[in-house]
Amino acid sequence: MKVLFAATTLLLASSANAFAPASSPFGVARNAICLDAKHVNKKAARKSNHTRPRKSRPSDINRKVPVYPSFEKPPEYTISDAPATPVVRMKQEE
């Protein structure tokens, strides 16, 4: 029983060492922090512009801008000279 306990403890200690950060005589090891990236990743608008589909067909390249009919926005409020009508709460009949 003692041998099994000792073997389990030794196995647990050796596997836990794999998750501990590497130490060096001058503090934290440099290779544990550095990711050694080759270049900066494209982000947000630059990435979407880089990966957008290009116009390759002549029909797409020479396409004219669509002409939409003009749209006049209706007025939201109409100002009139008539006096305002008061809002009255209706009584509910019982």
mmCIF file of C-alpha atoms in Angstrom:
data_model
loop_
_atom_site.group_PDB
_atom_site.id
_atom_site.type_symbol
_atom_site.label_atom_id
_atom_site.label_comp_id
_atom_site.label_asym_id
_atom_site.label_seq_id
_atom_site.Cartn_x
_atom_site.Cartn_y
_atom_site.Cartn_z
ATOM 1 C CA MET A 1 0.000 0.000 0.000
ATOM 2 C CA LYS A 2 2.839 2.382 0.871
ATOM 3 C CA VAL A 3 4.569 1.581 -2.417
ATOM 4 C CA LEU A 4 1.395 2.381 -4.382
ATOM 5 C CA PHE A 5 0.973 5.661 -2.510
ATOM 6 C CA ALA A 6 4.615 6.618 -3.103
ATOM 7 C CA ALA A 7 4.361 5.771 -6.819
ATOM 8 C CA THR A 8 1.157 7.797 -7.196
ATOM 9 C CA THR A 9 2.694 10.787 -5.415
ATOM 10 C CA LEU A 10 5.822 10.603 -7.587
ATOM 11 C CA LEU A 11 3.749 10.379 -10.769
ATOM 12 C CA LEU A 12 1.566 13.309 -9.699
ATOM 13 C CA ALA A 13 4.580 15.472 -8.836
ATOM 14 C CA SER A 14 6.307 14.755 -12.156
ATOM 15 C CA SER A 15 3.166 15.531 -14.197
ATOM 16 C CA ALA A 16 2.499 18.748 -12.247
ATOM 17 C CA ASN A 17 6.010 19.916 -13.090
ATOM 18 C CA ALA A 18 5.031 20.031 -16.785
ATOM 19 C CA PHE A 19 2.518 22.829 -16.081
ATOM 20 C CA ALA A 20 4.866 24.934 -13.953
ATOM 21 C CA PRO A 21 6.633 27.829 -15.736
ATOM 22 C CA ALA A 22 10.276 27.298 -16.573
ATOM 23 C CA SER A 23 12.631 29.134 -14.250
ATOM 24 C CA SER A 24 16.001 30.660 -14.981
ATOM 25 C CA PRO A 25 18.663 32.150 -12.735
ATOM 26 C CA PHE A 26 17.614 35.696 -13.758
ATOM 27 C CA GLY A 27 13.876 35.384 -13.168
ATOM 28 C CA VAL A 28 11.320 34.339 -15.792
ATOM 29 C CA ALA A 29 12.674 32.513 -18.817
ATOM 30 C CA ARG A 30 12.429 34.487 -22.074
ATOM 31 C CA ASN A 31 11.250 31.519 -24.160
ATOM 32 C CA ALA A 32 8.202 31.080 -21.918
ATOM 33 C CA ILE A 33 6.911 34.576 -22.797
ATOM 34 C CA CYS A 34 8.000 35.160 -26.400
ATOM 35 C CA LEU A 35 5.626 33.867 -29.061
ATOM 36 C CA ASP A 36 8.114 34.412 -31.913
ATOM 37 C CA ALA A 37 5.555 35.897 -34.297
ATOM 38 C CA LYS A 38 6.774 36.396 -37.858
ATOM 39 C CA HIS A 39 4.399 39.237 -38.748
ATOM 40 C CA VAL A 40 1.462 41.187 -37.385
ATOM 41 C CA ASN A 41 -2.018 39.802 -38.025
ATOM 42 C CA LYS A 42 -4.522 41.826 -40.018
ATOM 43 C CA LYS A 43 -7.414 42.966 -37.851
ATOM 44 C CA ALA A 44 -10.955 44.264 -38.387
ATOM 45 C CA ALA A 45 -11.350 46.500 -41.456
ATOM 46 C CA ARG A 46 -7.933 45.682 -42.870
ATOM 47 C CA LYS A 47 -8.674 41.947 -42.793
ATOM 48 C CA SER A 48 -12.115 42.302 -44.376
ATOM 49 C CA ASN A 49 -10.628 44.494 -47.111
ATOM 50 C CA HIS A 50 -7.842 41.961 -47.677
ATOM 51 C CA THR A 51 -10.219 38.982 -47.966
ATOM 52 C CA ARG A 52 -13.054 40.639 -49.914
ATOM 53 C CA PRO A 53 -14.071 39.116 -53.257
ATOM 54 C CA ARG A 54 -12.528 40.813 -56.286
ATOM 55 C CA LYS A 55 -14.263 41.682 -59.558
ATOM 56 C CA SER A 56 -12.748 39.248 -62.056
ATOM 57 C CA ARG A 57 -15.422 39.030 -64.788
ATOM 58 C CA PRO A 58 -15.633 41.812 -67.387
ATOM 59 C CA SER A 59 -19.371 42.108 -66.747
ATOM 60 C CA ASP A 60 -18.627 42.923 -63.108
ATOM 61 C CA ILE A 61 -15.770 45.300 -63.892
ATOM 62 C CA ASN A 62 -17.722 47.310 -66.481
ATOM 63 C CA ARG A 63 -21.007 47.418 -64.591
ATOM 64 C CA LYS A 64 -22.626 50.828 -64.297
ATOM 65 C CA VAL A 65 -23.924 52.278 -61.059
ATOM 66 C CA PRO A 66 -27.656 51.553 -60.598
ATOM 67 C CA VAL A 67 -29.944 54.544 -60.921
ATOM 68 C CA TYR A 68 -32.514 54.563 -58.165
ATOM 69 C CA PRO A 69 -35.699 56.662 -58.345
ATOM 70 C CA SER A 70 -35.629 59.820 -56.290
ATOM 71 C CA PHE A 71 -37.418 59.574 -52.975
ATOM 72 C CA GLU A 72 -38.838 62.539 -51.157
ATOM 73 C CA LYS A 73 -39.149 61.989 -47.465
ATOM 74 C CA PRO A 74 -42.648 62.747 -46.184
ATOM 75 C CA PRO A 75 -42.917 65.334 -43.420
ATOM 76 C CA GLU A 76 -43.134 63.846 -39.955
ATOM 77 C CA TYR A 77 -45.218 66.669 -38.499
ATOM 78 C CA THR A 78 -47.769 68.921 -40.120
ATOM 79 C CA ILE A 79 -48.073 72.389 -38.622
ATOM 80 C CA SER A 80 -51.533 73.869 -38.867
ATOM 81 C CA ASP A 81 -53.220 77.052 -37.585
ATOM 82 C CA ALA A 82 -56.189 75.171 -36.090
ATOM 83 C CA PRO A 83 -56.400 75.075 -32.289
ATOM 84 C CA ALA A 84 -55.232 71.918 -30.618
ATOM 85 C CA THR A 85 -57.878 69.449 -29.530
ATOM 86 C CA PRO A 86 -57.487 68.332 -25.923
ATOM 87 C CA VAL A 87 -57.028 64.661 -25.222
ATOM 88 C CA VAL A 88 -59.759 63.413 -22.875
ATOM 89 C CA ARG A 89 -59.745 60.098 -21.121
ATOM 90 C CA MET A 90 -62.828 58.069 -21.927
ATOM 91 C CA LYS A 91 -64.756 56.758 -18.929
ATOM 92 C CA GLN A 92 -65.411 53.056 -19.034
ATOM 93 C CA GLU A 93 -69.001 52.068 -18.617
ATOM 94 C CA GLU A 94 -69.655 49.463 -15.961
#
